[in-house]
Tab-separated table of C-alpha atoms and ligand atoms in Angstrom:
chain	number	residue	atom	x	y	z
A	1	UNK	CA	-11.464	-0.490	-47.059
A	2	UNK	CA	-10.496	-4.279	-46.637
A	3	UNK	CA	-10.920	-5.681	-50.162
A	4	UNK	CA	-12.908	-9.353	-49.925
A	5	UNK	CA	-10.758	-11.770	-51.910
A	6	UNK	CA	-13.441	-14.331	-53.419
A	7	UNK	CA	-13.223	-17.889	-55.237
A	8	UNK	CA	-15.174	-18.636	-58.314
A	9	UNK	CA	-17.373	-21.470	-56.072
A	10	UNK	CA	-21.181	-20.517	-55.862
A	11	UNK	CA	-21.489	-19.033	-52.845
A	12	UNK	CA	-17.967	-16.565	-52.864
A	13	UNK	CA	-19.974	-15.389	-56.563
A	14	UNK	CA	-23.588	-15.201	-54.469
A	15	UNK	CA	-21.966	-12.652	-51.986
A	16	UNK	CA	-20.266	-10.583	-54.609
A	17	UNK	CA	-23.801	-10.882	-56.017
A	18	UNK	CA	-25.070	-9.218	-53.274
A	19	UNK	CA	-22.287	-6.753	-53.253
A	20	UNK	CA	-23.469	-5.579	-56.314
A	21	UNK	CA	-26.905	-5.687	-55.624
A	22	UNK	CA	-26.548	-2.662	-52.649
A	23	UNK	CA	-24.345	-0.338	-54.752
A	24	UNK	CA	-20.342	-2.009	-53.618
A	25	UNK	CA	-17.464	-2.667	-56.542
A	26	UNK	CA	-16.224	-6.114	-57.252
A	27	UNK	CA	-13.616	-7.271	-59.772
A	28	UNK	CA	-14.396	-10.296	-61.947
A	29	UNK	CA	-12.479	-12.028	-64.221
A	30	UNK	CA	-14.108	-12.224	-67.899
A	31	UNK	CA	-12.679	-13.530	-71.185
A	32	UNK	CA	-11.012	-10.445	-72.150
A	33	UNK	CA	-9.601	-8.644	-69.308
A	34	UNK	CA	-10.517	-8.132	-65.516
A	35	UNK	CA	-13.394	-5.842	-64.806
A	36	UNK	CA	-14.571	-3.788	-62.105
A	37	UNK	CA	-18.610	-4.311	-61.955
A	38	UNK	CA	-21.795	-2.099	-60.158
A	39	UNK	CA	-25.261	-2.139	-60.634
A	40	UNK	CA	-25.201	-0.764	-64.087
A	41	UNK	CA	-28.346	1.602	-63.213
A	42	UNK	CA	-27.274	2.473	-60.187
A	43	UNK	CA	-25.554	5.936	-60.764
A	44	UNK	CA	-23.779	6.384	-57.128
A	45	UNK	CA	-22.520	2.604	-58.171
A	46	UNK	CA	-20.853	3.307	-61.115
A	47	UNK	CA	-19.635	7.165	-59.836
A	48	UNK	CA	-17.697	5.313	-57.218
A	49	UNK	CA	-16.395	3.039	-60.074
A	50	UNK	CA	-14.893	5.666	-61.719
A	51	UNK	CA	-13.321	6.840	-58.282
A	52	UNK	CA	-11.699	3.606	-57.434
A	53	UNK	CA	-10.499	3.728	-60.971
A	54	UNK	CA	-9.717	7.548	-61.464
A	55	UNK	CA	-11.325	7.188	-64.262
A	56	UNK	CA	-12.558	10.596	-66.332
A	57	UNK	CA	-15.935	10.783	-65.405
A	58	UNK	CA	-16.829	11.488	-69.807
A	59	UNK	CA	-15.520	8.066	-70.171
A	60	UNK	CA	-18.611	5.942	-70.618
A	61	UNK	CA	-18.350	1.756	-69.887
A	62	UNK	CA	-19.521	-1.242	-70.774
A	63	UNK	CA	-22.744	-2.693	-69.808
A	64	UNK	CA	-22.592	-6.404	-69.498
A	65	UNK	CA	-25.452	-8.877	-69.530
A	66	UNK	CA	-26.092	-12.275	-68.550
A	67	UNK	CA	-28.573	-13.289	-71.745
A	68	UNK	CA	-28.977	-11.656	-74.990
A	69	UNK	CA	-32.452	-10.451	-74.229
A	70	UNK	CA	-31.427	-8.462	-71.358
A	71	UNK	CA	-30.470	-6.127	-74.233
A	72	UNK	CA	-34.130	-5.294	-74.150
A	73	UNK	CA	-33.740	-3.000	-70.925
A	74	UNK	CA	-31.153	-1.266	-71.970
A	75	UNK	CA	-32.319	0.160	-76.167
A	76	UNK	CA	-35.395	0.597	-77.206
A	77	UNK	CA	-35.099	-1.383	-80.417
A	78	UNK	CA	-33.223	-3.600	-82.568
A	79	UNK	CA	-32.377	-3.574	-85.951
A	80	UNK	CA	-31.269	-6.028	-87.921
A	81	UNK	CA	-27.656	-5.795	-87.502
A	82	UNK	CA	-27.954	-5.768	-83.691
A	83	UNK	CA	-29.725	-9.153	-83.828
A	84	UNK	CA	-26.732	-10.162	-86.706
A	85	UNK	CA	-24.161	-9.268	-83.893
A	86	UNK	CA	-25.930	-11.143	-81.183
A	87	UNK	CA	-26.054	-14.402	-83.007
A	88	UNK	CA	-23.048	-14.481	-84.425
A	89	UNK	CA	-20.988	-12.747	-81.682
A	90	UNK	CA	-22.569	-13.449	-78.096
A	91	UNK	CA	-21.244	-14.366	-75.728
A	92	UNK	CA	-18.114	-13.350	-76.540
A	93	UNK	CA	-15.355	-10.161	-76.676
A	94	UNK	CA	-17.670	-8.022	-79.254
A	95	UNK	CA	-19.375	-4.968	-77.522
A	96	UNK	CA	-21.564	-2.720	-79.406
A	97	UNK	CA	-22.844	0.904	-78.799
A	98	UNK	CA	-26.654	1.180	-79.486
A	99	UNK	CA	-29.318	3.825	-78.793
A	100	UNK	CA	-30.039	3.868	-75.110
A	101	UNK	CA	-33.202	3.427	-72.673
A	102	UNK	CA	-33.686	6.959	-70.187
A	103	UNK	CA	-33.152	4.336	-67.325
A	104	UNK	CA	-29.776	3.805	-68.289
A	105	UNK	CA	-28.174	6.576	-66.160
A	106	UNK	CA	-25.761	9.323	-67.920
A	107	UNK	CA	-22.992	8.372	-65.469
A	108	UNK	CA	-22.761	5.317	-66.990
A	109	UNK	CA	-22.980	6.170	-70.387
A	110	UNK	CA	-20.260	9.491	-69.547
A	111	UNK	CA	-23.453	11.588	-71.057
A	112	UNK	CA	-23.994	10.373	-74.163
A	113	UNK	CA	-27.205	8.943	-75.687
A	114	UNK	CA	-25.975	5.703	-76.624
A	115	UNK	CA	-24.854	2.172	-74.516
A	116	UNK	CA	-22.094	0.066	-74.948
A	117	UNK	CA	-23.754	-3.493	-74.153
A	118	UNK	CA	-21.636	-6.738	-74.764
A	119	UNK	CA	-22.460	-10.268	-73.143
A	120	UNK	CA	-19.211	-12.268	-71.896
A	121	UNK	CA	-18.587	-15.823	-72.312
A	122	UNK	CA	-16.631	-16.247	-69.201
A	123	UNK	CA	-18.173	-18.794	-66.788
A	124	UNK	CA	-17.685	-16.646	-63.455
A	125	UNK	CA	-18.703	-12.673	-65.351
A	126	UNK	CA	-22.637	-14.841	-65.935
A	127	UNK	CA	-22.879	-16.162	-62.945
A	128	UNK	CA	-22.419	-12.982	-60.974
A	129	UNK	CA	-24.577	-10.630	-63.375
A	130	UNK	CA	-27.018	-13.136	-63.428
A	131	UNK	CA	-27.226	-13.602	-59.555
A	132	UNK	CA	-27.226	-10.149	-59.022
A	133	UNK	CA	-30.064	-10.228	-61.473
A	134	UNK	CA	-29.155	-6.325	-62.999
A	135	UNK	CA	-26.639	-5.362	-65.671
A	136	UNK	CA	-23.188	-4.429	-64.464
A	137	UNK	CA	-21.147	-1.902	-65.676
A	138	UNK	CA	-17.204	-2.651	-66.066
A	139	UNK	CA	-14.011	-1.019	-66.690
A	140	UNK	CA	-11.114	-2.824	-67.123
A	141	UNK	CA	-10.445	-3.237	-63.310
A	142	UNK	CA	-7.137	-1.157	-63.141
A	143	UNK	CA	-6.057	2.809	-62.316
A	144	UNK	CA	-7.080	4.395	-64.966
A	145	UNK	CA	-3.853	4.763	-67.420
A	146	UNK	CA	-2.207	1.460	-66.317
A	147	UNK	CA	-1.696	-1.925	-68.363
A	148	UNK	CA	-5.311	-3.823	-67.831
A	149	UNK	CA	-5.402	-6.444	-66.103
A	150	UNK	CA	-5.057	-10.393	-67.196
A	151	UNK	CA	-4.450	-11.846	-63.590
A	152	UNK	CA	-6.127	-11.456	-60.530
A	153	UNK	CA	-2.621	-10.549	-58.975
A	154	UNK	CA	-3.101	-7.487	-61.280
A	155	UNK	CA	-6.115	-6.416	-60.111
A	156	UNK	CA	-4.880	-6.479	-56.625
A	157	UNK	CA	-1.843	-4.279	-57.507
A	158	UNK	CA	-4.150	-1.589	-58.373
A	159	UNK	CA	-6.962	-1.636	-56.381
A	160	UNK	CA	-6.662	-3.986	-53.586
A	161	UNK	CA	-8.032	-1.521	-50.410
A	162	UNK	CA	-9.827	0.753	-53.241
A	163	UNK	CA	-12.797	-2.156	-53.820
A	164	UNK	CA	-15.525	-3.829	-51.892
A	165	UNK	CA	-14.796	-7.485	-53.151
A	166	UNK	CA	-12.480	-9.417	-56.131
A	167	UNK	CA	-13.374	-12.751	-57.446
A	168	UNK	CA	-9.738	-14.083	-58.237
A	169	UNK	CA	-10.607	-16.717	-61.170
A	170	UNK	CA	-8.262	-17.760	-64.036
A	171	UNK	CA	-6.071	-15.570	-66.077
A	172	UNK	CA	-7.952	-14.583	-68.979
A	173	UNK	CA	-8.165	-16.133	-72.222
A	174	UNK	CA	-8.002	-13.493	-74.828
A	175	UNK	CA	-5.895	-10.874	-72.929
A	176	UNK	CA	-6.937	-7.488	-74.955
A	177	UNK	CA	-10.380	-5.722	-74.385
A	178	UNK	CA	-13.196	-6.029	-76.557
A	179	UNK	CA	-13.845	-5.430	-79.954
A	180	UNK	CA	-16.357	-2.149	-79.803
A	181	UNK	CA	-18.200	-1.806	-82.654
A	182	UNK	CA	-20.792	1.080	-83.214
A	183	UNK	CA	-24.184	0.842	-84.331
A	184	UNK	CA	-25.750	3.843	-84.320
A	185	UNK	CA	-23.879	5.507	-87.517
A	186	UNK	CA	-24.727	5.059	-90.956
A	187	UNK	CA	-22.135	2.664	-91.460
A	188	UNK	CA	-21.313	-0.103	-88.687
A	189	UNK	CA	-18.055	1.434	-87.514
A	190	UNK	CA	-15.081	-0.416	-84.931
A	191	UNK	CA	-14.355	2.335	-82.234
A	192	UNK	CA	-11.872	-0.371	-80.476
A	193	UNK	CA	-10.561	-3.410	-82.602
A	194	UNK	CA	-10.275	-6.349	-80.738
A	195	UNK	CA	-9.935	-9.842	-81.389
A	196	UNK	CA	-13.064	-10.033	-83.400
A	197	UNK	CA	-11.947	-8.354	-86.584
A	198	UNK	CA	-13.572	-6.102	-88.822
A	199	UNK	CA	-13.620	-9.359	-91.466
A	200	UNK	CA	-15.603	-11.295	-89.764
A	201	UNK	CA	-18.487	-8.650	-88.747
A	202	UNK	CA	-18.360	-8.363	-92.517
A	203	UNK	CA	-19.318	-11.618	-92.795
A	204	UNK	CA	-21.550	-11.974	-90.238
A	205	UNK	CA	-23.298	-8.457	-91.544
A	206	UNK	CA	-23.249	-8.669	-95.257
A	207	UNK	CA	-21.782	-5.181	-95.390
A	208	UNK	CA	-18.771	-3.089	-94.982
A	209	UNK	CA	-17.676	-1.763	-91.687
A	210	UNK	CA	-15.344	0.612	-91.064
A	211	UNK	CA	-12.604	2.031	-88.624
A	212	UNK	CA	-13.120	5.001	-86.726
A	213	UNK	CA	-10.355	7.296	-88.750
A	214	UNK	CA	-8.750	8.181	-85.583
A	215	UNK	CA	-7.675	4.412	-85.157
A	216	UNK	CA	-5.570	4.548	-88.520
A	217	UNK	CA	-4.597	8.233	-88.052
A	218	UNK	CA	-3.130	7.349	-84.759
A	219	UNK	CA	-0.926	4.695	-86.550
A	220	UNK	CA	0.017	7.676	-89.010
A	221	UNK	CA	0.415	10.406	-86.889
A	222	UNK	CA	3.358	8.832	-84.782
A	223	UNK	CA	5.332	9.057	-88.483
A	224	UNK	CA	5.288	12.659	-88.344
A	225	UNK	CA	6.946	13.448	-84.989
A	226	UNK	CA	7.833	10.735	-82.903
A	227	UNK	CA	10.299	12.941	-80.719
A	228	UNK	CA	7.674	14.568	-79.461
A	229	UNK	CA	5.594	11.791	-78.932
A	230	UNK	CA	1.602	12.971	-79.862
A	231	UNK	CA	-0.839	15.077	-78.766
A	232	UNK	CA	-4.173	12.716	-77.875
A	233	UNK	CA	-6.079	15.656	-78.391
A	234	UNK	CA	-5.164	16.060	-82.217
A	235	UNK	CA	-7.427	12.880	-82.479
A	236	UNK	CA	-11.158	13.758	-82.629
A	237	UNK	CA	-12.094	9.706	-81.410
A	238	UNK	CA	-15.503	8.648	-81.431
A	239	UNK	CA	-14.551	6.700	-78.780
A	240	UNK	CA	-14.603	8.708	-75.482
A	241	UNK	CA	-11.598	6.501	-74.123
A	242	UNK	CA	-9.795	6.302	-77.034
A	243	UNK	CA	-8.382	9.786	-76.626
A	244	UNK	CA	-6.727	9.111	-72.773
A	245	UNK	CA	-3.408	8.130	-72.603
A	246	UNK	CA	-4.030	4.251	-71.632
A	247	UNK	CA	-2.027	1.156	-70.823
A	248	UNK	CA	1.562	3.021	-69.775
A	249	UNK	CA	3.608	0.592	-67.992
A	250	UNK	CA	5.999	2.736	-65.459
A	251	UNK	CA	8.967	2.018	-67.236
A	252	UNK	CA	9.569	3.880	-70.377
A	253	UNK	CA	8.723	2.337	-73.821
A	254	UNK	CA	10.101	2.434	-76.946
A	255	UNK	CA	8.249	0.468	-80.112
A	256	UNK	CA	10.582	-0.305	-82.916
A	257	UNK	CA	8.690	-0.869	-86.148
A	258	UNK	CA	10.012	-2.366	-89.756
A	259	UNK	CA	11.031	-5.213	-91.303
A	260	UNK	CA	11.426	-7.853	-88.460
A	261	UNK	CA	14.956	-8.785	-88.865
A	262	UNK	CA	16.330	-5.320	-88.820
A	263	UNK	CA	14.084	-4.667	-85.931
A	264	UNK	CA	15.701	-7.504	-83.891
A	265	UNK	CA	19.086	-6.202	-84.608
A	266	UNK	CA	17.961	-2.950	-83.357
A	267	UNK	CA	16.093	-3.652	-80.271
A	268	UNK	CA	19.109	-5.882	-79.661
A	269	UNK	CA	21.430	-2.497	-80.207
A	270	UNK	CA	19.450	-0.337	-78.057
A	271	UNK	CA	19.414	-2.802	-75.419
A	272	UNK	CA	23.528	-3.325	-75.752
A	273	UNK	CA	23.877	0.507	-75.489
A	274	UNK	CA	20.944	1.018	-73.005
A	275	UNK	CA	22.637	-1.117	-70.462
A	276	UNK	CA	25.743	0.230	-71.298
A	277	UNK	CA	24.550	3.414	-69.648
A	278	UNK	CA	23.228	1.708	-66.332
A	279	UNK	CA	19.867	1.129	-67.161
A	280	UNK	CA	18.026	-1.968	-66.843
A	281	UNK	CA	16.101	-3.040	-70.316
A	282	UNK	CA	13.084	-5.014	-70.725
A	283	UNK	CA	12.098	-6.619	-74.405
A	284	UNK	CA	8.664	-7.606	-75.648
A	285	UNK	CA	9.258	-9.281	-79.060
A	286	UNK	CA	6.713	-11.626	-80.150
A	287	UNK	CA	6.775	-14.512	-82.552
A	288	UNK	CA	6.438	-13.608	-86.034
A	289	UNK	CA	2.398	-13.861	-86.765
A	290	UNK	CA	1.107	-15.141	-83.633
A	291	UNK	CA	-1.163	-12.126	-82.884
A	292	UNK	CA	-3.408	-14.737	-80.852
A	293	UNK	CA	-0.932	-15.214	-78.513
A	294	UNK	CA	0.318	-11.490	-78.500
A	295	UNK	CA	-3.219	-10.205	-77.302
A	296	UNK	CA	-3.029	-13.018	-74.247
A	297	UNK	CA	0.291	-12.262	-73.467
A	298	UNK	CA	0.814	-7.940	-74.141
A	299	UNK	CA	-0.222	-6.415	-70.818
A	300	UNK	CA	0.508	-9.159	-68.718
A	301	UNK	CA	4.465	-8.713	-70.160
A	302	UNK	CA	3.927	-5.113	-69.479
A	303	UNK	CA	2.716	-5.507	-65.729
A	304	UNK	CA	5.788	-7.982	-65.278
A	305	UNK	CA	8.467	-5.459	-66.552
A	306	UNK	CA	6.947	-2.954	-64.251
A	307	UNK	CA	7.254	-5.867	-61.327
A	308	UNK	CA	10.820	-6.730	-62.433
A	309	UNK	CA	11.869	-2.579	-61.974
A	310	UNK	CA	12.937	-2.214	-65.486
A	311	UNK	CA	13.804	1.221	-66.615
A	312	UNK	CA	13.128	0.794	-70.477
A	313	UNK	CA	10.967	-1.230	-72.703
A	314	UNK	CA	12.028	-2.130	-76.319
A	315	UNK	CA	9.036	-3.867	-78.078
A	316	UNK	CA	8.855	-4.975	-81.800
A	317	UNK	CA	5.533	-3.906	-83.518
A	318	UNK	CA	3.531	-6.804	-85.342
A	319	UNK	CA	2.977	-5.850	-89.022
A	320	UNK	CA	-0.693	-6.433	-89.397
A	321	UNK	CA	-3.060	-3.499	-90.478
A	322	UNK	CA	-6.734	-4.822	-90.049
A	323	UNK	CA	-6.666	-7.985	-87.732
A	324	UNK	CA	-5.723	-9.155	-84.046
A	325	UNK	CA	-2.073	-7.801	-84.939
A	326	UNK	CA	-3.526	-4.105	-85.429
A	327	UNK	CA	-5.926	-4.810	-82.313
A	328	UNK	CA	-1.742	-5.454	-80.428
A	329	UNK	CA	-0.359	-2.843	-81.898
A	330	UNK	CA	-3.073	-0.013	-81.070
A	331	UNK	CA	-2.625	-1.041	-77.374
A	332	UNK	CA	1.770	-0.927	-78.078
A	333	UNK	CA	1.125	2.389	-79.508
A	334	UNK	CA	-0.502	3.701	-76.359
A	335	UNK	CA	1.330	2.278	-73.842
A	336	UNK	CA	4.686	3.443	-75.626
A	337	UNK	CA	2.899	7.122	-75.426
A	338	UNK	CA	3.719	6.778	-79.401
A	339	UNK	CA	7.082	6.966	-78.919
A	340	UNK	CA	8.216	5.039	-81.716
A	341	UNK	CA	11.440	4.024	-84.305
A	342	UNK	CA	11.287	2.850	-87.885
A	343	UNK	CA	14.214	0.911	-89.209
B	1	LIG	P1	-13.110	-0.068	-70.795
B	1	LIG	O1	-14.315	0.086	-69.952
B	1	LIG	O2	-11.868	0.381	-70.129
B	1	LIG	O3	-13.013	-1.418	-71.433
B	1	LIG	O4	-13.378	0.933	-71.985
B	1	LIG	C1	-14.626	0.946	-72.633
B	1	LIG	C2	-14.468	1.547	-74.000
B	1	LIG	O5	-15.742	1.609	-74.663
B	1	LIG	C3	-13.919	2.950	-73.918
B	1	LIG	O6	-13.005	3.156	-74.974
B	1	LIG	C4	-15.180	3.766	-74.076
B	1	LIG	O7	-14.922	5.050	-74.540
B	1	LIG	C5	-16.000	2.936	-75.061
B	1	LIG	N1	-17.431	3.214	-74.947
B	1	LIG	C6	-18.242	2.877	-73.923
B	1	LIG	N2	-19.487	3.357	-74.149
B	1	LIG	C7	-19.467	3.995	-75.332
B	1	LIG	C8	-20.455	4.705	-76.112
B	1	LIG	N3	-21.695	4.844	-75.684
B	1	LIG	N4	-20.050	5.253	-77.278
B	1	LIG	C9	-18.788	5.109	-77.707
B	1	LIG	N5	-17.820	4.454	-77.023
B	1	LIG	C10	-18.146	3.907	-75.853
B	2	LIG	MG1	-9.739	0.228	-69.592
């Protein structure tokens, strides 16, 4: 398949419009990451979504919409704290999982009775849902278990030949995925963090919400036996995705957690030795504190190391345990397969 490379102009996002609008794939840049968009309710759409991708087919996505309303055709009602979320949040990198409509099809939902519905803020992801004129479901537009994508060149990588169409716009602004925050529990409850943090849907709510425990277990777990790396399955995620091994560069990775100056003398040891032995060493250590910046720049350094050939990756974790940091860090974990060091 000859993938259509497209502009951001009106009439490239009119024809990727109409790609969408008879059943074909097309990558769009939004705020958080890349996706890769079909007709939402179109279930031999999305199943060739999650072929392009290899994605597990029990791995539901996110609807995305155009206006708030268009929440409408997807759940049959709206409490309170939906309505909270919409006018606080949207458009912007908060998704949340509500009760779902029959006519949203089980393929898209991987078979459960609930949506994941977000509206984006990014310029070129509204004008092509709302030219195609029906919701589009998106995965981060990568093979399933690489580094999403932040740059269009990324998206090509992975599935250039494997897609109808990409619309190569900017790099994206926030870098990590969205925030996905569940609804449909007694308690509101973050499935993904992101960089909307569980603090401000406080706010916004007037109530607690929580983490899914398998988010904070996963941070513990990797204490008990880090030789061995963990077992995805001893987490019981809410989450569908949460439970894949995600976001593995090619190289290996190694995460080196404590107190920051003793982790730069140790990354800076294993990097000494490491390249002692022949092998060529990549390091991701950010600034001390600038999580912002960390989301933007995580996968993007990942995909680059990969580029560059590297054989190992040393990355410092960010000591932060509720906010964008912890949003970094449970992407670090994954990609490092939870192989980790404490010093
Ligand atoms: P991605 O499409 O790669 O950004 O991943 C979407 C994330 O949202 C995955 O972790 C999914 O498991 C999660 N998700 C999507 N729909 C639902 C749902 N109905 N319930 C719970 N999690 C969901
Ligand atoms: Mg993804």
């Amino acid at each position: 398949m000859n993938t259509l490379k497209l502009t951001t102009e009106a009439k490239d996002i009119e024809t990727a419009a109409q790609i969408i609008a008879r059943g074909g794939l097309v990558a769009f840049p939004t705020e958080t990451v890349y996706g890769l968009g079909a007709n939402a309710l179109d279930e031999q759409a999305v199943a060739a979504v999650y072929e392009a991708k290899g994605r597990p087919s029990d791995n539901p996505m996110i609807v995305h919409i155009a206006r708030a309303s268009d929440i409408g055709q997807l759940t049959p009602m709206l409490s309170p704290d939906i309505v909270a979320i919409i006018e606080n949040f949207w458009p912007g990198p908060l998704t949340i999982v509500v009760k779902k409509k029959p006519s949203v099809p089980d393929r898209t939902t991987g078979g459960l009775d609930t949506v994941a519905v977000r509206m984006p803020d990014a310029k070129p992801a509204l004008d092509l849902i709302n030219r195609a004129g029906v919701p589009i479901a998106a995965p981060s537009a990568n093979l399933s278990g690489s580094p999403s994508p932040t740059r269009a060149k990324d998206v090509i990588a992975d599935l250039d030949g494997r897609i109808d169409a990409i619309i190569q716009g900017e790099d994206c602004r926030v870098g990590i995925e969205s925030t996905v925050l569940d609804l449909t529990s007694k308690e509101p409850t973050i499935l993904r963090p992101g960089i909307i943090t569980a603090e401000s849907i406080e706010a916004a709510l007037g109530k607690p919400v929580k983490y899914d425990p398998s988010l904070k277990e996963a941070a513990q777990h990797v204490q008990l036996d880090p030789a061995a790396g963990v077992a995805e399955a001893d987490f019981q995620p809410k989450s569908p995705g949460m439970k894949y091994r995600h976001y593995a560069p090619k190289a290996d990775m190694l995460v080196v957690e404590g107190q920051r100056d003793r982790v730069k003398e140790e990354i800076e040891r294993l990097r000494v030795l490491n390249e002692r032995l022949g092998n060529q060493v990549g390091v991701i250590l950010f600034e001390e504190k600038a999580f912002i910046e960390a989301a933007h720049d995580f996968f993007s350094r990942l995909r680059d190391l990969d580029r560059e050939g590297v054989d190992l990756i040393l990355a410092g974790a960010l000591s932060d345990t509720d906010g964008v940091g912890f949003a970094v860090m449970n992407r670090m974990l994954k990609s490092a397969g939870y192989n980790i060091v404490r010093v």
